Amino acid sequence: MTEQATGAHPQPRPRSGGQQSAPESVTGAQSLIRSLEEVGADTVFGIPGGAILPAYDPLMDSVRVRHVLVRHEQGAGHAATGYAQATGRVGVCMATSGPGATNLVTPIADAHMDSVPLVAITGQVASKAIGTDAFQEADIVGITMPITKHNFLVTKAEDIPRVIAQAFHIAATGRPGPVLVDIAKDALQARTIFSWPPTMDLPGYRPVTKPHAKQIREAAKLLTSAKRPVLYVGGGVIKARATAELRILAELTEAPVTTTLMGLGAFPDSHPLHVGMPGMHGSVTAVTALQKADLIVALGARFDDRVTGRLDSFAPHAKIVHADIDPAEIGKNRAADVPIVGDAREVLTDLVQAVRKEHAEGHRGDHTAWWRDLSRWRDTYPLGYDLPEDGSLSPQQVIERIGQLAPEDTIFAAGVGQHQMWAAHFVQYEKPATWLNSGGAGTMGYAVPAAMGAKAGRPDRTVWAIDGDGCFQMTNQELTTCALNNIPIKVAIINNGALGMVRQWQTLFYNQRYSNTVLHSGPGADPAEKSAGTRVPDFVKLAEAMGCYAIRCEDPADLDKVIEEANSVNDRPVVVDFIVHEDAMVWPMVAAGTSNDEVMAARDVRPDFGDNEDD
């Protein structure tokens, strides 16, 4: 991964040369806002409160930093993440001390798992009160230490510019991640001298970006001699802005490409070399390609449990080339035969050159038999779904049509659960930074605020949030934020009346005992309530109350008309309540704790690969 994250708008770095600003006397709070302006932050999502309040006064005067007043700190954190994922810039959120700061813990953990560049700024009680259990005090530095890339406690006003510059640098370079800056209230109130740029001194922080030439040569030799290679591509390739280099390598080697949930869009879904997403709910072809590979080249991916299944049975015949910016990931879950530490863009650039040299020397793998197998699996076990026999809406069809009817370059943000997997499968992702989701943490409630952040950062793009009725009820209050701040996102509620993925597990593994998974009086609820037409909550009324344009769709005949209507409204947020069949399931599936060899293409349908393919 490179020193910037994804997208076409790299984050401006702290100035390290050129004309220095004249020193001036300011408060610590003014110094904070000036520092944010200098590092290039243009949007902050937050809520004021006592300890951070001094910062909000100079923020009101800033013409370079826009503040978006959210309705909950969790919304601020996810919005900053969505902003970062969609733009490639560092996302910024702000909260007060105590409960304000602890409400940021979930989005900070989420950003940490998915390597998102984020700076969270929190107020803290006055420095002399720290450790006394003062009103609204919480040790947010201690709380977030395991889930941040780094964090700072600032008790002196003169340290604010240096810490902000360092926080943005750390968040955006190497493996991106969240950085917390906790500032004591008296440091914000004290007077100090502001000058820019500050001295950047980070001993020990030297991310390795240039890969070792010997390791690149070894990887190229394996790649050009393998009979069954697979390029296993993760989100790191998107963060490194290395998608063009990835395509060159794939087409040069003619190796199949599988993109993880976080890597969707790194390689065009429509490309003939793309075999789909791997993992627990990955395509049969992608899951089986990894299992039967003799070489896996992992690029910006981390061999997480959702991809590998039971680790001791994963890809038993494969040698592993593992390239990552973070040396701690290499060998963590699967030993690497060729470890490569470096920026994915530089790794791919060097690997392309090394492969071309191998080709020039006559070393080129023959993948004819491999592609014959892959094509047969792809033809025999394609992604698909059945339409409900009762004539109700299919959730897969809803999501598929949203993708097909969306304007070009639409950004999709998904919550977590069945709708997330269907959105991964049935929307075509051709470009990077068009698919945002919570991959590592699996955070319900992510979609609406993340879509808000993405739209704030990319107002030129259509942004659809694909959400479940369970996820939606966690953070839907941010639709008010969208309505009041001219952030016209579109939200598709895939409303099956239940916690869908949990209900699917109860169907498959708990004898259809649906304990506490029915959410409201929609599908699956009391028949008398359904016939009375009452829904609790009524998402259309709720959305309208928050200033949104709201529609309900229950009839498949109305599907395209409703989606086109939603696409045509761009002056306010749009919410569409899609009432879908309650028994739809996500397939394929590898049950938790089992081997990927036991992938199920559909319920009670286990693929038959034949005996000769284990040779």
Coordinates of C-alpha atoms in Angstrom, one line a residue:
M1 CA 0.0 0.0 0.0
T2 CA 1.3 3.4 -0.8
E3 CA 1.6 6.5 1.3
Q4 CA -1.9 7.5 0.2
A5 CA -5.0 5.6 0.4
T6 CA -7.6 4.9 -2.3
G7 CA -9.1 7.1 -4.9
A8 CA -8.2 10.0 -7.2
H9 CA -7.7 12.7 -4.6
P10 CA -4.5 12.0 -2.6
Q11 CA -4.4 13.6 0.9
P12 CA -2.1 16.7 1.0
R13 CA 0.8 16.1 3.3
P14 CA 2.1 18.5 5.9
R15 CA 4.4 21.0 4.3
S16 CA 8.0 20.2 5.0
G17 CA 9.7 22.9 3.0
G18 CA 9.0 26.1 1.2
Q19 CA 8.0 29.4 2.9
Q20 CA 7.3 29.0 6.6
S21 CA 4.2 30.8 8.0
A22 CA 4.9 33.8 10.3
P23 CA 4.5 32.9 14.0
E24 CA 1.4 34.3 15.5
S25 CA -0.2 34.3 19.0
V26 CA -3.3 32.1 19.1
T27 CA -5.2 29.8 21.4
G28 CA -4.6 26.0 21.3
A29 CA -8.1 25.7 19.7
Q30 CA -7.2 28.1 17.0
S31 CA -3.9 26.3 16.5
L32 CA -5.9 23.0 16.1
I33 CA -8.1 24.5 13.4
R34 CA -5.2 26.1 11.6
S35 CA -3.3 22.8 11.7
L36 CA -6.3 21.0 10.2
E37 CA -6.4 23.5 7.4
E38 CA -2.7 23.1 6.7
V39 CA -2.8 19.3 6.4
G40 CA -5.5 19.6 3.9
A41 CA -8.6 18.5 5.9
D42 CA -11.7 19.9 4.3
T43 CA -14.4 18.0 6.1
V44 CA -14.9 17.1 9.8
F45 CA -17.8 15.0 11.1
G46 CA -18.5 15.6 14.7
I47 CA -20.6 16.7 17.7
P48 CA -19.6 19.4 20.2
G49 CA -19.5 18.9 24.0
G50 CA -17.8 20.4 27.0
A51 CA -14.2 19.3 26.6
I52 CA -14.0 19.9 22.9
L53 CA -16.1 23.0 22.9
P54 CA -13.2 25.5 22.7
A55 CA -12.3 24.0 19.3
Y56 CA -15.7 24.7 17.9
D57 CA -15.5 28.5 18.3
P58 CA -12.6 29.0 15.8
L59 CA -14.1 26.2 13.6
M60 CA -17.1 28.4 13.0
D61 CA -14.7 31.0 11.4
S62 CA -12.9 28.5 9.1
V63 CA -13.6 28.9 5.4
R64 CA -11.4 25.8 4.6
V65 CA -12.8 23.2 6.9
R66 CA -16.5 22.2 6.7
H67 CA -18.0 20.7 9.8
V68 CA -20.9 18.3 9.5
L69 CA -23.0 18.0 12.7
V70 CA -23.9 14.4 13.0
R71 CA -26.6 12.9 15.3
H72 CA -24.3 10.3 17.0
E73 CA -20.6 10.0 17.4
Q74 CA -20.6 6.5 15.8
G75 CA -22.1 8.2 12.7
A76 CA -19.2 10.7 12.7
G77 CA -16.7 7.9 12.8
H78 CA -18.3 5.8 10.0
A79 CA -18.8 9.0 7.9
A80 CA -15.1 9.8 8.2
T81 CA -14.4 6.2 7.1
G82 CA -16.7 6.4 4.1
Y83 CA -15.2 9.7 3.2
A84 CA -11.7 8.2 3.3
Q85 CA -12.6 5.1 1.4
A86 CA -14.4 7.1 -1.4
T87 CA -11.8 9.9 -1.8
G88 CA -8.5 8.4 -0.7
R89 CA -8.0 11.3 1.8
V90 CA -7.7 11.0 5.5
G91 CA -11.1 11.0 7.1
V92 CA -11.6 13.2 10.2
C93 CA -14.1 13.0 13.1
M94 CA -14.4 14.9 16.3
A95 CA -16.0 14.3 19.6
T96 CA -16.0 15.4 23.2
S97 CA -14.6 13.5 26.2
G98 CA -16.1 10.6 28.0
P99 CA -19.2 9.1 26.3
G100 CA -18.5 11.2 23.2
A101 CA -15.1 9.6 22.8
T102 CA -16.2 6.1 23.7
N103 CA -19.0 6.3 21.1
L104 CA -16.1 6.5 18.6
V105 CA -14.6 3.2 19.6
T106 CA -16.7 1.1 17.2
P107 CA -15.8 3.1 14.1
I108 CA -12.2 3.4 15.2
A109 CA -12.0 -0.4 15.6
D110 CA -13.8 -0.8 12.2
A111 CA -11.2 1.5 10.5
H112 CA -8.4 -0.4 12.2
M113 CA -9.6 -3.8 10.8
D114 CA -10.0 -2.4 7.3
S115 CA -6.9 -0.3 7.2
V116 CA -8.7 3.0 6.7
P117 CA -6.8 6.3 7.2
L118 CA -8.7 8.1 9.9
V119 CA -7.8 10.8 12.5
A120 CA -10.2 11.0 15.5
I121 CA -9.9 14.2 17.5
T122 CA -11.3 14.1 21.0
G123 CA -11.6 16.6 23.8
Q124 CA -10.3 15.5 27.2
V125 CA -10.9 17.0 30.7
A126 CA -8.3 19.5 31.9
S127 CA -4.9 18.1 32.4
K128 CA -4.9 18.5 36.2
A129 CA -8.2 16.6 36.4
I130 CA -7.0 13.6 34.3
G131 CA -7.1 10.5 36.4
T132 CA -9.5 11.9 39.0
D133 CA -12.7 10.4 37.5
A134 CA -13.8 14.0 36.6
F135 CA -17.1 14.6 35.0
Q136 CA -17.2 13.0 31.5
E137 CA -13.6 11.6 31.8
A138 CA -12.6 8.4 30.1
D139 CA -9.1 7.2 29.3
I140 CA -9.8 7.1 25.6
V141 CA -6.0 6.7 24.8
G142 CA -5.9 3.6 26.9
I143 CA -9.2 2.3 25.6
T144 CA -8.2 2.7 21.9
M145 CA -4.6 1.7 22.1
P146 CA -5.3 -1.9 20.7
I147 CA -7.4 -0.5 17.9
T148 CA -5.4 2.5 16.6
K149 CA -2.2 2.6 14.6
H150 CA -1.0 5.3 17.1
N151 CA -2.6 7.7 19.5
F152 CA -1.6 10.9 21.3
L153 CA -2.6 12.7 24.5
V154 CA -1.9 16.4 24.2
T155 CA -1.6 18.5 27.4
K156 CA 0.3 21.5 26.0
A157 CA -1.0 23.9 23.4
E158 CA 2.4 24.2 21.7
D159 CA 2.3 20.5 20.8
I160 CA -0.9 20.7 18.8
P161 CA 0.5 21.5 15.3
R162 CA 3.2 18.9 15.6
V163 CA 0.8 16.2 16.8
I164 CA -1.8 16.9 14.1
A165 CA 0.9 16.8 11.3
Q166 CA 2.3 13.5 12.7
A167 CA -1.2 12.0 13.1
F168 CA -2.1 12.7 9.5
H169 CA 1.3 11.4 8.3
I170 CA 0.9 8.2 10.3
A171 CA -2.7 7.6 9.3
A172 CA -2.0 7.9 5.6
T173 CA 1.4 6.3 5.1
G174 CA 2.5 2.7 5.2
R175 CA -0.4 0.5 6.1
P176 CA -3.2 3.1 6.6
G177 CA -5.1 3.2 9.8
P178 CA -6.8 5.2 12.5
V179 CA -4.9 7.7 14.8
L180 CA -6.5 9.2 17.9
V181 CA -5.6 12.7 19.1
D182 CA -6.9 13.4 22.6
I183 CA -6.5 17.0 23.6
A184 CA -7.0 18.3 27.2
K185 CA -9.4 21.2 27.5
D186 CA -6.8 23.5 29.1
A187 CA -4.5 22.9 26.2
L188 CA -7.2 24.1 23.8
Q189 CA -7.8 27.2 26.0
A190 CA -4.2 28.2 26.6
R191 CA -2.4 30.7 24.4
T192 CA 0.5 29.6 22.2
I193 CA 2.5 30.6 19.2
F194 CA 1.4 29.0 15.9
S195 CA 3.8 28.4 13.1
W196 CA 3.9 26.0 10.2
P197 CA 5.3 23.6 9.2
P198 CA 6.2 21.8 12.5
T199 CA 9.2 19.6 12.9
M200 CA 8.3 16.0 11.8
D201 CA 10.3 13.6 14.0
L202 CA 9.0 10.1 14.2
P203 CA 12.0 7.8 15.2
G204 CA 11.3 4.2 14.4
Y205 CA 8.5 4.9 12.0
R206 CA 9.9 4.1 8.6
P207 CA 7.5 2.0 6.5
V208 CA 9.2 -0.1 3.9
T209 CA 7.8 0.6 0.5
K210 CA 10.4 -0.7 -1.9
P211 CA 10.4 -4.5 -2.2
H212 CA 13.5 -6.6 -2.1
A213 CA 14.8 -7.4 -5.6
K214 CA 15.7 -11.0 -4.8
Q215 CA 12.2 -11.7 -3.5
I216 CA 10.7 -10.2 -6.6
R217 CA 12.8 -12.5 -8.8
E218 CA 11.9 -15.5 -6.8
A219 CA 8.2 -14.6 -7.1
A220 CA 8.5 -14.1 -10.8
K221 CA 10.1 -17.5 -11.2
L222 CA 7.3 -19.2 -9.3
L223 CA 4.7 -17.4 -11.2
T224 CA 6.1 -18.3 -14.6
S225 CA 6.5 -21.9 -13.8
A226 CA 3.3 -22.6 -11.9
K227 CA 0.6 -24.7 -13.6
R228 CA -2.3 -23.5 -11.4
P229 CA -1.5 -20.0 -10.2
V230 CA -4.0 -17.6 -8.6
L231 CA -3.7 -13.9 -7.9
Y232 CA -5.4 -13.4 -4.5
V233 CA -6.1 -9.7 -4.3
G234 CA -7.1 -7.8 -1.2
G235 CA -8.0 -4.2 -0.3
G236 CA -4.4 -3.2 0.0
V237 CA -4.2 -3.0 -3.8
I238 CA -6.9 -0.4 -3.9
K239 CA -5.3 1.6 -1.1
A240 CA -2.0 1.5 -2.9
R241 CA -3.8 2.8 -6.1
A242 CA -2.2 -0.2 -7.9
T243 CA -5.1 -1.4 -9.9
A244 CA -3.6 -0.5 -13.3
E245 CA -0.4 -2.5 -12.4
L246 CA -2.5 -5.4 -11.2
R247 CA -4.3 -5.6 -14.5
I248 CA -1.0 -5.6 -16.4
L249 CA 0.4 -8.4 -14.3
A250 CA -2.8 -10.5 -14.7
E251 CA -3.0 -10.1 -18.4
L252 CA 0.7 -10.8 -18.7
T253 CA 0.6 -14.0 -16.8
E254 CA -3.0 -15.0 -17.7
A255 CA -3.4 -16.1 -14.1
P256 CA -7.0 -16.1 -12.6
V257 CA -7.7 -13.2 -10.3
T258 CA -9.9 -13.5 -7.1
T259 CA -10.7 -10.3 -5.3
T260 CA -11.7 -10.3 -1.6
L261 CA -14.6 -8.5 -0.1
M262 CA -12.4 -5.5 0.6
G263 CA -10.7 -5.8 -2.8
L264 CA -13.8 -5.7 -5.0
G265 CA -13.2 -3.2 -7.8
A266 CA -9.5 -3.7 -7.7
F267 CA -9.9 -5.8 -10.9
P268 CA -13.0 -5.5 -13.2
D269 CA -15.7 -8.0 -12.3
S270 CA -16.4 -8.3 -16.1
H271 CA -12.8 -9.2 -17.0
P272 CA -12.5 -12.8 -18.3
L273 CA -9.6 -13.4 -15.9
H274 CA -11.7 -12.6 -12.9
V275 CA -13.1 -15.7 -11.1
G276 CA -15.0 -13.9 -8.3
M277 CA -14.8 -13.3 -4.6
P278 CA -13.3 -16.0 -2.3
G279 CA -14.3 -17.0 1.1
M280 CA -17.2 -18.1 3.2
H281 CA -19.8 -16.8 0.7
G282 CA -17.4 -16.6 -2.2
S283 CA -18.1 -18.0 -5.7
V284 CA -17.5 -21.7 -6.1
T285 CA -14.9 -21.0 -8.8
A286 CA -12.9 -18.6 -6.6
V287 CA -13.0 -20.8 -3.5
T288 CA -12.0 -23.9 -5.5
A289 CA -9.3 -22.1 -7.4
L290 CA -7.5 -21.3 -4.2
Q291 CA -8.0 -24.8 -2.9
K292 CA -6.5 -26.5 -6.0
A293 CA -3.9 -23.9 -6.8
D294 CA -0.2 -24.8 -6.9
L295 CA 0.8 -21.1 -6.4
I296 CA -1.1 -18.3 -4.6
V297 CA 0.3 -14.8 -5.0
A298 CA -1.3 -12.8 -2.2
L299 CA -1.3 -9.0 -2.8
G300 CA -2.5 -6.7 0.0
A301 CA -4.5 -9.5 1.5
R302 CA -4.1 -11.1 4.9
F303 CA -5.4 -14.8 4.8
D304 CA -8.2 -14.0 7.2
D305 CA -10.4 -16.8 8.5
R306 CA -13.4 -15.8 6.3
V307 CA -11.2 -16.5 3.2
T308 CA -9.3 -19.6 4.4
G309 CA -12.0 -21.5 6.2
R310 CA -10.3 -24.2 8.4
L311 CA -6.7 -23.0 8.1
D312 CA -5.0 -26.4 8.2
S313 CA -6.9 -27.5 5.1
F314 CA -6.6 -24.3 3.1
A315 CA -4.8 -24.6 -0.3
P316 CA -2.9 -27.7 0.7
H317 CA -0.8 -28.0 -2.5
A318 CA 0.0 -24.3 -3.0
K319 CA 3.3 -22.4 -2.5
I320 CA 2.7 -18.9 -1.2
V321 CA 4.0 -15.6 -2.3
H322 CA 2.8 -13.0 0.1
A323 CA 3.3 -9.3 -0.6
D324 CA 2.1 -6.7 2.0
I325 CA 3.2 -3.3 3.3
D326 CA 2.8 -4.6 6.9
P327 CA 5.4 -7.2 7.8
A328 CA 3.3 -8.4 10.7
E329 CA 0.8 -9.8 8.3
I330 CA 3.3 -12.0 6.5
G331 CA 3.3 -15.5 7.9
K332 CA 0.7 -14.6 10.6
N333 CA -1.8 -17.1 9.4
R334 CA -0.1 -18.9 6.5
A335 CA 3.6 -19.4 6.1
A336 CA 5.0 -17.7 3.0
D337 CA 7.5 -19.4 0.7
V338 CA 8.4 -16.0 -0.7
P339 CA 7.6 -13.1 1.7
I340 CA 7.7 -9.6 0.1
V341 CA 7.4 -6.5 2.3
G342 CA 6.5 -3.4 0.3
D343 CA 4.0 -1.0 -1.2
A344 CA 1.6 -3.0 -3.5
R345 CA 2.1 -0.6 -6.4
E346 CA 5.9 -0.9 -6.2
V347 CA 5.7 -4.7 -5.8
L348 CA 3.4 -5.0 -8.8
T349 CA 5.5 -2.7 -10.9
D350 CA 8.7 -4.7 -10.2
L351 CA 6.9 -8.0 -10.5
V352 CA 5.7 -7.1 -14.0
Q353 CA 9.3 -6.3 -15.1
A354 CA 10.6 -9.5 -13.6
V355 CA 7.9 -11.6 -15.2
R356 CA 8.7 -10.0 -18.6
K357 CA 12.3 -10.9 -18.1
E358 CA 11.4 -14.5 -17.4
H359 CA 9.2 -14.6 -20.5
A360 CA 12.1 -13.2 -22.6
E361 CA 14.2 -16.1 -21.4
G362 CA 11.6 -18.6 -22.5
H363 CA 10.0 -19.3 -19.1
R364 CA 6.2 -19.2 -19.4
G365 CA 3.7 -21.3 -17.6
D366 CA 1.1 -23.3 -19.6
H367 CA -2.3 -22.7 -18.0
T368 CA -4.4 -24.3 -20.7
A369 CA -5.6 -27.2 -18.5
W370 CA -6.0 -24.9 -15.5
W371 CA -8.3 -22.6 -17.4
R372 CA -10.3 -25.6 -18.8
D373 CA -11.0 -26.5 -15.2
L374 CA -11.8 -23.0 -14.1
S375 CA -14.1 -22.4 -17.1
R376 CA -16.0 -25.6 -16.4
W377 CA -16.5 -24.7 -12.7
R378 CA -17.6 -21.2 -13.7
D379 CA -20.1 -22.5 -16.2
T380 CA -21.4 -25.3 -13.9
Y381 CA -21.7 -23.3 -10.7
P382 CA -22.4 -19.7 -11.6
L383 CA -23.8 -17.2 -9.1
G384 CA -27.6 -17.1 -9.2
Y385 CA -30.8 -17.1 -7.3
D386 CA -34.4 -18.4 -7.5
L387 CA -37.3 -16.0 -7.7
P388 CA -39.8 -16.6 -4.8
E389 CA -42.7 -18.8 -5.7
D390 CA -45.2 -16.6 -4.0
G391 CA -44.5 -13.7 -6.3
S392 CA -42.8 -11.5 -3.7
L393 CA -39.7 -9.5 -4.2
S394 CA -36.4 -11.3 -4.4
P395 CA -33.7 -9.4 -2.4
Q396 CA -31.0 -10.5 -4.9
Q397 CA -33.1 -9.2 -7.8
V398 CA -33.6 -5.9 -6.0
I399 CA -29.9 -5.4 -5.5
E400 CA -29.0 -6.6 -9.0
R401 CA -31.4 -4.1 -10.6
I402 CA -30.2 -1.3 -8.4
G403 CA -26.7 -2.0 -9.7
Q404 CA -27.8 -2.3 -13.3
L405 CA -29.9 0.9 -13.2
A406 CA -27.4 3.1 -11.3
P407 CA -25.6 5.9 -13.0
E408 CA -22.0 5.3 -14.1
D409 CA -19.4 5.5 -11.3
T410 CA -22.0 5.1 -8.6
I411 CA -20.5 4.3 -5.2
F412 CA -22.2 1.5 -3.2
A413 CA -22.0 1.3 0.6
A414 CA -23.3 -1.8 2.3
G415 CA -24.3 -2.8 5.9
V416 CA -23.4 -6.2 7.2
G417 CA -25.2 -9.4 6.7
Q418 CA -27.1 -11.1 3.8
H419 CA -27.6 -7.8 1.9
Q420 CA -23.8 -7.2 2.1
M421 CA -23.1 -10.5 0.4
W422 CA -25.7 -10.1 -2.2
A423 CA -24.4 -6.6 -3.0
A424 CA -20.9 -8.1 -3.3
H425 CA -22.2 -10.7 -5.7
F426 CA -24.9 -9.1 -7.8
V427 CA -23.5 -5.5 -8.4
Q428 CA -20.8 -5.3 -10.9
Y429 CA -17.7 -3.4 -9.6
E430 CA -15.5 -2.3 -12.5
K431 CA -13.5 0.5 -10.7
P432 CA -11.8 0.9 -7.3
A433 CA -13.4 2.9 -4.5
T434 CA -16.9 2.2 -5.7
W435 CA -17.6 -0.5 -3.0
L436 CA -17.5 0.5 0.6
N437 CA -18.3 -2.0 3.4
S438 CA -17.2 -3.1 6.9
G439 CA -15.1 -6.2 6.1
G440 CA -13.0 -7.0 9.2
A441 CA -15.2 -5.9 12.0
G442 CA -18.6 -6.6 10.3
T443 CA -20.2 -3.5 11.9
M444 CA -24.0 -3.3 11.6
G445 CA -25.0 0.3 11.1
Y446 CA -22.1 1.1 8.9
A447 CA -23.9 1.8 5.6
V448 CA -25.9 5.0 6.1
P449 CA -23.2 7.1 7.8
A450 CA -20.5 5.7 5.4
A451 CA -22.6 6.6 2.4
M452 CA -23.1 10.1 3.9
G453 CA -19.3 10.5 4.2
A454 CA -18.7 9.2 0.7
K455 CA -21.3 11.6 -0.7
A456 CA -19.8 14.5 1.3
G457 CA -16.4 13.7 -0.2
R458 CA -17.6 12.9 -3.7
P459 CA -20.7 15.1 -4.3
D460 CA -20.4 14.5 -8.0
R461 CA -21.2 10.8 -7.6
T462 CA -24.4 8.9 -7.0
V463 CA -24.1 7.0 -3.7
W464 CA -26.4 4.1 -2.8
A465 CA -26.5 2.6 0.6
I466 CA -27.6 -1.1 0.5
D467 CA -28.8 -1.7 4.0
G468 CA -30.8 -4.3 5.9
D469 CA -33.7 -3.5 8.1
G470 CA -31.6 -4.5 11.2
C471 CA -28.6 -2.4 10.2
F472 CA -30.7 0.5 9.2
Q473 CA -32.3 0.8 12.7
M474 CA -28.9 1.3 14.3
T475 CA -27.8 4.5 12.6
N476 CA -30.7 5.8 10.4
Q477 CA -30.7 9.1 12.4
E478 CA -27.9 10.3 10.2
L479 CA -30.5 10.7 7.4
T480 CA -31.4 13.9 9.3
T481 CA -27.8 14.9 9.0
C482 CA -27.9 14.2 5.3
A483 CA -31.2 16.2 4.8
L484 CA -29.9 19.2 6.7
N485 CA -26.5 19.3 5.1
N486 CA -27.5 18.7 1.5
I487 CA -26.0 15.2 1.3
P488 CA -28.5 13.4 -1.0
I489 CA -27.7 9.8 -0.6
K490 CA -30.0 7.0 -1.6
V491 CA -30.8 4.1 0.8
A492 CA -32.2 0.7 -0.2
I493 CA -33.6 -1.1 2.8
I494 CA -33.7 -4.8 2.1
N495 CA -36.5 -5.4 4.5
N496 CA -37.1 -9.1 5.3
G497 CA -38.4 -8.3 8.8
A498 CA -35.5 -10.2 10.4
L499 CA -31.8 -10.2 11.2
G500 CA -31.3 -12.1 8.0
M501 CA -27.9 -13.7 8.3
V502 CA -28.6 -14.8 11.9
R503 CA -31.9 -16.2 10.7
Q504 CA -30.1 -18.1 7.9
W505 CA -27.8 -19.7 10.5
Q506 CA -30.8 -20.6 12.6
T507 CA -32.4 -22.2 9.6
L508 CA -29.3 -24.2 8.7
F509 CA -27.8 -25.0 12.1
Y510 CA -30.5 -24.5 14.8
N511 CA -33.5 -26.5 13.5
Q512 CA -35.3 -23.3 12.4
R513 CA -35.7 -22.1 16.0
Y514 CA -35.9 -18.4 15.3
S515 CA -34.8 -17.0 18.6
N516 CA -34.9 -13.2 18.7
T517 CA -34.4 -12.6 15.0
V518 CA -37.8 -11.2 14.0
L519 CA -37.5 -7.4 14.0
H520 CA -40.9 -5.9 13.5
S521 CA -44.3 -6.5 12.0
G522 CA -43.1 -7.1 8.6
P523 CA -42.6 -10.5 6.9
G524 CA -42.5 -13.3 9.5
A525 CA -44.4 -11.4 12.1
D526 CA -47.9 -11.9 13.5
P527 CA -50.3 -12.5 10.5
A528 CA -53.0 -10.3 12.1
E529 CA -50.6 -7.4 12.3
K530 CA -49.5 -7.9 8.7
S531 CA -53.1 -8.0 7.4
A532 CA -53.8 -4.9 9.3
G533 CA -51.1 -3.2 7.4
T534 CA -49.2 -1.9 10.4
R535 CA -45.4 -1.9 10.3
V536 CA -43.3 -1.0 13.4
P537 CA -41.4 1.0 12.5
D538 CA -42.9 2.3 9.2
F539 CA -39.7 3.1 7.4
V540 CA -41.5 5.3 4.9
K541 CA -43.0 7.5 7.6
L542 CA -39.7 7.5 9.5
A543 CA -37.7 8.6 6.5
E544 CA -40.2 11.3 5.6
A545 CA -40.0 12.6 9.2
M546 CA -36.2 13.0 8.7
G547 CA -36.6 15.0 5.6
C548 CA -36.2 12.3 3.0
Y549 CA -38.1 11.3 -0.1
A550 CA -39.5 7.9 0.7
I551 CA -41.0 5.0 -1.3
R552 CA -42.1 1.5 -0.6
C553 CA -41.8 -1.3 -3.1
E554 CA -43.5 -4.7 -2.6
D555 CA -44.4 -5.8 -6.2
P556 CA -41.7 -7.1 -8.6
A557 CA -43.7 -5.4 -11.4
D558 CA -42.9 -2.0 -9.8
L559 CA -39.2 -2.6 -9.2
D560 CA -37.6 -0.8 -12.1
K561 CA -40.0 2.1 -11.9
V562 CA -39.3 2.6 -8.2
I563 CA -35.5 2.4 -8.7
E564 CA -35.6 4.9 -11.6
E565 CA -37.8 7.2 -9.4
A566 CA -35.2 7.0 -6.6
N567 CA -32.4 7.8 -9.1
S568 CA -34.3 10.8 -10.4
V569 CA -34.5 12.6 -7.0
N570 CA -31.3 14.4 -6.2
D571 CA -32.3 17.3 -4.0
R572 CA -32.7 15.3 -0.8
P573 CA -31.9 11.8 0.6
V574 CA -34.1 9.0 -0.8
V575 CA -35.1 5.9 1.1
V576 CA -36.7 2.9 -0.6
D577 CA -38.3 0.3 1.7
F578 CA -38.1 -3.0 -0.4
I579 CA -40.3 -5.6 1.2
V580 CA -38.5 -8.8 0.2
H581 CA -39.0 -12.6 0.8
E582 CA -37.9 -13.6 4.2
D583 CA -36.5 -17.0 3.4
A584 CA -33.9 -16.0 0.8
M585 CA -30.4 -17.3 1.7
V586 CA -26.9 -16.4 0.7
W587 CA -25.2 -19.0 -1.5
P588 CA -22.5 -20.3 -2.0
M589 CA -21.5 -21.0 1.6
V590 CA -18.7 -22.6 3.6
A591 CA -20.0 -23.3 7.1
A592 CA -17.9 -21.7 9.9
G593 CA -15.1 -23.9 11.1
T594 CA -15.2 -26.2 8.0
S595 CA -12.8 -26.7 5.1
N596 CA -13.2 -24.8 1.9
D597 CA -13.4 -28.2 0.3
E598 CA -16.9 -28.4 1.7
V599 CA -18.2 -25.4 -0.1
M600 CA -21.9 -25.7 -0.9
A601 CA -23.1 -24.2 -4.2
A602 CA -26.7 -24.1 -2.8
R603 CA -28.7 -25.7 -0.1
D604 CA -27.9 -29.5 -0.2
V605 CA -25.9 -29.0 -3.4
R606 CA -22.2 -29.8 -3.0
P607 CA -20.1 -29.3 -6.2
D608 CA -18.7 -32.4 -7.9
F609 CA -15.2 -31.6 -9.2
G610 CA -14.2 -35.1 -10.3
D611 CA -11.3 -37.1 -9.1
N612 CA -8.8 -36.1 -11.8
E613 CA -8.6 -32.5 -10.6
D614 CA -6.6 -33.3 -7.5
D615 CA -3.6 -34.3 -9.6

